[in-house]
Amino acid sequence: MEELIRYGEKFFDELEIAVYRSKDVSANVELNEISMASTRSGAVTILRGIKDKRLGLAIIDSAEPARIREAIEQAAKMAKLNSRDEKWVSLPEPGKYREKPKPNYELKDASPDQLVEMLVRGIKLAREKDENVIVAGGEGGVSWEERHIVNSHGIDVFQEGGAAFFFIELVGRKGDVVTPGIFDFDARRDLNLDVDGVVERAVQKVKWAYDVKASKNEEVPIILGPWAIAGLLSFALFPAFSGERLVKETTPLAGKVGEKIASDVLTIYDDPFHELSIQPVVADGEGVPTRKNVLIENGTFKGFVWDNYWAKVHGTESTGNGKRDLNSGGINIGFHSMVIENGKRSLEDMISEIEHGYFVDGFQGAHSSNPDNGNFAVTANPAFLIEDGEVKGASVFLVAGNVYELLKGASEVSKEQTVMPFMTTIITPFVKFENVKIAGK
Amino acid sequence: MEELIRYGEKFFDELEIAVYRSKDVSANVELNEISMASTRSGAVTILRGIKDKRLGLAIIDSAEPARIREAIEQAAKMAKLNSRDEKWVSLPEPGKYREKPKPNYELKDASPDQLVEMLVRGIKLAREKDENVIVAGGEGGVSWEERHIVNSHGIDVFQEGGAAFFFIELVGRKGDVVTPGIFDFDARRDLNLDVDGVVERAVQKVKWAYDVKASKNEEVPIILGPWAIAGLLSFALFPAFSGERLVKETTPLAGKVGEKIASDVLTIYDDPFHELSIQPVVADGEGVPTRKNVLIENGTFKGFVWDNYWAKVHGTESTGNGKRDLNSGGINIGFHSMVIENGKRSLEDMISEIEHGYFVDGFQGAHSSNPDNGNFAVTANPAFLIEDGEVKGASVFLVAGNVYELLKGASEVSKEQTVMPFMTTIITPFVKFENVKIAGK
């Protein structure tokens, strides 16, 4: 790589070479059957070079030196055609990295067989527990990634590792009732995925869903599950923490560092080294050391996160939140492993105290939330009615509001913490919110 | 391949090996600059085997015989774990193929340079024509594919070919007005993409969009452009032509063959050999010969399209509409190149006769249309107000209705025909519809 950097310096003032090698193994379920098993591997190299503040960026699906040389030349031609980005300062300098966690090489050698067996066991278990259940969908997967990021200022960081995940979607049919798709999932850094737990939780939710209850317009306490939380916060809240949005004046959190923006019970941080993290990266997509960045501490907003470019534009330092988009090659501000701190009591205890309210498993439509102001309008589905401390059936309703209003009403977080590996990866407890206005459907 | 089929027959009653090799070259624009150039190539092999009516399906990203053998074994293990699909009949038999059009090898060797140059020229041209314009986005791309489909009943069909496409998205700013993103595009089987035409059309639409006009609730004639047509019909109408939906009773066209479902001016067919087609395939994803399938002829519904599986379940023949999904490996009923037959007069002539109405360039929200009944609710944006035979400005409004009601109101199709390469590929004229209810926004 050293040699390629030297070659690139003939064309550029500074340059970066990022090589990603991946291996993905997966198996899928459709309607109670295994529908496919797949093994894919590949390499992608992204070349970013800057000459006279003009950017060149080339992507190739190879890590061969000869091809990387071609990509350097390609990017150099592009840089010549682009105009100067007067805001450009420089690529990052090397930093001090944390010790890399030991990769679990068992994941590198995972075969689709192991995943197929897991899924077959899951299907069998679900149908034993409830004969009215169809396993409508599901997937087991293992991803392995080796990333090597090098730049002409001396950054040279390599890391490898993997993660496994498993999810199922059940649909129950009983009499006239067809339940909505009910999901559950697990994700971890080894193959000991909790298939039994996933199936048990999903089957329990299907049982609840057989009993369809009407919903009405009212103000009630609601408990949000991991899938609902990840959906809503990924789109309505998390983008507001981006330093790019601070510079562009599209975050409602501008000028609010140190202010209370949520209730005391909420502490939220991005921490790739959390014990449940499925991607414990020591460096971000441009080789800047990662760290734990606290965003909300006991309800108080602590600050923004940055990548190298926007940090330098703003006159601050990257917080290690430059995430590489392997499709566009670009760096965006993002999160490694969002964590909502957990509490002391179980979900069961929390439910047992609710006289009348809902436990919301998923929100639909969260992607059209507006992070510029936190407004959202979502359909809670599946949502489970709680009466006298017990789940009594399933319902659907609308919630339209503002995420910051919602956060102020948070009253408790559960002991249980779940890794939600889809959308923004988030490690979250169940969270209870008071006096949420819902509209019956 | 012969040898691999023989190897697979040790495990399966019948099997299919489909090998896809691809090369994709592309370059992108973001905010007036080239943001990346990319070159990717790869191979995917999909192995489908059936033993005792049990399906096994494996996907690998390689075309090496040793890896394909492993995939065969993988699929065989999976087939053992699956239950019998009592509806399974057999894989297809060989058919008679049309003569393959000569591939354009210039596309196989296309480099990102050519696309970068095209985009740079497009950016320059757009900003020369209108200094208030920002080229917010855009892409030039060339895809090359070699597909080889072989099965144990003697199907053995190879075809190669490529296509090029180009699109830009412009945003205009003038005074207080910021226009919505305005798109235009071209796609063809050679590199002579009409960059000038694309830019000219997009700049014209931006000019119209500077003049913002209010919309109100009324019934008006509207002319739909290719992007709006492709969006709406891909989601609200085309799925209804699927034989699978006939079997599953989820198409409103059941029992309507021979009936009038649209106005006389509409003739719609799927034809991979249309002169503008960007993928003139002689065989579908399972090796069945493709053909021209007429769906609507002068307003009359002519019949459904089928893949091998659903055709045999229904007791009919595949129409060559089995499309391979390279992610799931499965075959779905789909279209190669939808065509709406064109007319005699130009768009300009059609506009010149409208006293009060709209020309709709794009619909938002079409993906949530319901193909089970044809209902849709979309936002027309950008939409251009026509007064006294001339475009007078831009507007936004809602259209909620039923696609079959709309089709009955079609009154004219333009002479111009455009290839719309996104969503379902469709070759379409501009189409005028009478008395469309719109809701001002």
PDB file of N, CA and C in Angstrom, chain A residues 30, chain B residues 48 242-244 248 284-286 305-310 318-336:
ATOM      1  N   GLU A  30     -39.011 -18.503   3.135  1.00  0.00           N
ATOM      2  CA  GLU A  30     -40.247 -17.965   2.583  1.00  0.00           C
ATOM      3  C   GLU A  30     -41.328 -19.010   2.800  1.00  0.00           C
TER       4      GLU A  30
ATOM      5  N   ARG B  48     -30.597 -24.156  -9.168  1.00  0.00           N
ATOM      6  CA  ARG B  48     -31.928 -24.540  -8.714  1.00  0.00           C
ATOM      7  C   ARG B  48     -32.093 -26.014  -9.015  1.00  0.00           C
ATOM      8  N   SER B 242     -50.116 -10.344 -14.126  1.00  0.00           N
ATOM      9  CA  SER B 242     -49.373 -11.537 -13.728  1.00  0.00           C
ATOM     10  C   SER B 242     -50.275 -12.748 -13.545  1.00  0.00           C
ATOM     11  N   GLY B 243     -49.916 -13.846 -14.203  1.00  0.00           N
ATOM     12  CA  GLY B 243     -50.662 -15.092 -14.060  1.00  0.00           C
ATOM     13  C   GLY B 243     -50.665 -15.593 -12.627  1.00  0.00           C
ATOM     14  N   GLU B 244     -49.596 -15.358 -11.886  1.00  0.00           N
ATOM     15  CA  GLU B 244     -49.552 -15.759 -10.480  1.00  0.00           C
ATOM     16  C   GLU B 244     -50.710 -15.114  -9.715  1.00  0.00           C
ATOM     17  N   LYS B 248     -53.752 -16.737  -7.675  1.00  0.00           N
ATOM     18  CA  LYS B 248     -53.948 -16.379  -6.268  1.00  0.00           C
ATOM     19  C   LYS B 248     -55.155 -15.464  -6.051  1.00  0.00           C
ATOM     20  N   ASP B 284     -36.035 -15.876 -21.384  1.00  0.00           N
ATOM     21  CA  ASP B 284     -36.231 -15.270 -20.071  1.00  0.00           C
ATOM     22  C   ASP B 284     -35.287 -15.903 -19.051  1.00  0.00           C
ATOM     23  N   GLY B 285     -35.483 -15.635 -17.784  1.00  0.00           N
ATOM     24  CA  GLY B 285     -34.563 -16.080 -16.737  1.00  0.00           C
ATOM     25  C   GLY B 285     -34.497 -17.572 -16.548  1.00  0.00           C
ATOM     26  N   GLU B 286     -35.444 -18.332 -17.107  1.00  0.00           N
ATOM     27  CA  GLU B 286     -35.364 -19.791 -17.004  1.00  0.00           C
ATOM     28  C   GLU B 286     -35.179 -20.438 -18.371  1.00  0.00           C
ATOM     29  N   VAL B 305     -49.598 -12.810 -18.407  1.00  0.00           N
ATOM     30  CA  VAL B 305     -48.254 -13.330 -18.710  1.00  0.00           C
ATOM     31  C   VAL B 305     -47.841 -14.308 -17.610  1.00  0.00           C
ATOM     32  N   TRP B 306     -46.982 -15.248 -17.987  1.00  0.00           N
ATOM     33  CA  TRP B 306     -46.659 -16.381 -17.117  1.00  0.00           C
ATOM     34  C   TRP B 306     -45.167 -16.698 -17.103  1.00  0.00           C
ATOM     35  N   ASP B 307     -44.728 -17.228 -15.974  1.00  0.00           N
ATOM     36  CA  ASP B 307     -43.431 -17.899 -15.924  1.00  0.00           C
ATOM     37  C   ASP B 307     -43.723 -19.406 -15.989  1.00  0.00           C
ATOM     38  N   ASN B 308     -42.699 -20.210 -15.915  1.00  0.00           N
ATOM     39  CA  ASN B 308     -42.868 -21.659 -16.042  1.00  0.00           C
ATOM     40  C   ASN B 308     -43.708 -22.253 -14.916  1.00  0.00           C
ATOM     41  N   TYR B 309     -43.415 -21.861 -13.674  1.00  0.00           N
ATOM     42  CA  TYR B 309     -44.066 -22.464 -12.510  1.00  0.00           C
ATOM     43  C   TYR B 309     -45.566 -22.217 -12.502  1.00  0.00           C
ATOM     44  N   TRP B 310     -45.943 -20.926 -12.560  1.00  0.00           N
ATOM     45  CA  TRP B 310     -47.355 -20.594 -12.431  1.00  0.00           C
ATOM     46  C   TRP B 310     -48.147 -21.024 -13.666  1.00  0.00           C
ATOM     47  N   SER B 318     -45.784 -21.060 -20.327  1.00  0.00           N
ATOM     48  CA  SER B 318     -45.040 -19.852 -20.000  1.00  0.00           C
ATOM     49  C   SER B 318     -45.028 -18.919 -21.215  1.00  0.00           C
ATOM     50  N   THR B 319     -45.207 -17.624 -20.954  1.00  0.00           N
ATOM     51  CA  THR B 319     -45.137 -16.640 -22.036  1.00  0.00           C
ATOM     52  C   THR B 319     -43.732 -16.047 -22.135  1.00  0.00           C
ATOM     53  N   GLY B 320     -42.775 -16.663 -21.413  1.00  0.00           N
ATOM     54  CA  GLY B 320     -41.406 -16.130 -21.434  1.00  0.00           C
ATOM     55  C   GLY B 320     -41.245 -14.926 -20.528  1.00  0.00           C
ATOM     56  N   ASN B 321     -42.056 -14.874 -19.460  1.00  0.00           N
ATOM     57  CA  ASN B 321     -41.986 -13.738 -18.549  1.00  0.00           C
ATOM     58  C   ASN B 321     -41.441 -14.109 -17.166  1.00  0.00           C
ATOM     59  N   GLY B 322     -40.602 -15.148 -17.120  1.00  0.00           N
ATOM     60  CA  GLY B 322     -39.926 -15.486 -15.867  1.00  0.00           C
ATOM     61  C   GLY B 322     -38.696 -14.613 -15.727  1.00  0.00           C
ATOM     62  N   LYS B 323     -38.699 -13.711 -14.772  1.00  0.00           N
ATOM     63  CA  LYS B 323     -37.551 -12.817 -14.578  1.00  0.00           C
ATOM     64  C   LYS B 323     -36.781 -13.282 -13.351  1.00  0.00           C
ATOM     65  N   ARG B 324     -35.473 -13.347 -13.499  1.00  0.00           N
ATOM     66  CA  ARG B 324     -34.627 -13.814 -12.393  1.00  0.00           C
ATOM     67  C   ARG B 324     -34.304 -12.659 -11.457  1.00  0.00           C
ATOM     68  N   ASP B 325     -34.510 -12.872 -10.172  1.00  0.00           N
ATOM     69  CA  ASP B 325     -34.069 -11.910  -9.170  1.00  0.00           C
ATOM     70  C   ASP B 325     -32.695 -12.364  -8.676  1.00  0.00           C
ATOM     71  N   LEU B 326     -31.666 -11.604  -9.002  1.00  0.00           N
ATOM     72  CA  LEU B 326     -30.299 -12.036  -8.682  1.00  0.00           C
ATOM     73  C   LEU B 326     -29.997 -11.966  -7.183  1.00  0.00           C
ATOM     74  N   ASN B 327     -30.834 -11.314  -6.412  1.00  0.00           N
ATOM     75  CA  ASN B 327     -30.618 -11.306  -4.966  1.00  0.00           C
ATOM     76  C   ASN B 327     -31.194 -12.539  -4.296  1.00  0.00           C
ATOM     77  N   SER B 328     -32.444 -12.859  -4.628  1.00  0.00           N
ATOM     78  CA  SER B 328     -33.077 -14.014  -3.976  1.00  0.00           C
ATOM     79  C   SER B 328     -32.851 -15.288  -4.782  1.00  0.00           C
ATOM     80  N   GLY B 329     -32.421 -15.142  -6.049  1.00  0.00           N
ATOM     81  CA  GLY B 329     -32.228 -16.304  -6.911  1.00  0.00           C
ATOM     82  C   GLY B 329     -33.522 -16.785  -7.544  1.00  0.00           C
ATOM     83  N   GLY B 330     -34.638 -16.332  -7.045  1.00  0.00           N
ATOM     84  CA  GLY B 330     -35.940 -16.824  -7.496  1.00  0.00           C
ATOM     85  C   GLY B 330     -36.382 -16.238  -8.830  1.00  0.00           C
ATOM     86  N   ILE B 331     -37.418 -16.846  -9.386  1.00  0.00           N
ATOM     87  CA  ILE B 331     -38.034 -16.386 -10.637  1.00  0.00           C
ATOM     88  C   ILE B 331     -39.358 -15.722 -10.288  1.00  0.00           C
ATOM     89  N   ASN B 332     -39.564 -14.509 -10.765  1.00  0.00           N
ATOM     90  CA  ASN B 332     -40.842 -13.819 -10.589  1.00  0.00           C
ATOM     91  C   ASN B 332     -41.399 -13.477 -11.955  1.00  0.00           C
ATOM     92  N   ILE B 333     -42.715 -13.356 -12.038  1.00  0.00           N
ATOM     93  CA  ILE B 333     -43.305 -12.927 -13.299  1.00  0.00           C
ATOM     94  C   ILE B 333     -43.040 -11.432 -13.465  1.00  0.00           C
ATOM     95  N   GLY B 334     -42.477 -11.071 -14.613  1.00  0.00           N
ATOM     96  CA  GLY B 334     -42.148  -9.668 -14.839  1.00  0.00           C
ATOM     97  C   GLY B 334     -42.110  -9.367 -16.325  1.00  0.00           C
ATOM     98  N   PHE B 335     -41.641  -8.187 -16.660  1.00  0.00           N
ATOM     99  CA  PHE B 335     -41.674  -7.728 -18.045  1.00  0.00           C
ATOM    100  C   PHE B 335     -40.272  -7.388 -18.530  1.00  0.00           C
ATOM    101  N   HIS B 336     -40.050  -7.540 -19.824  1.00  0.00           N
ATOM    102  CA  HIS B 336     -38.737  -7.248 -20.396  1.00  0.00           C
ATOM    103  C   HIS B 336     -38.682  -5.808 -20.873  1.00  0.00           C
TER     104      HIS B 336
END
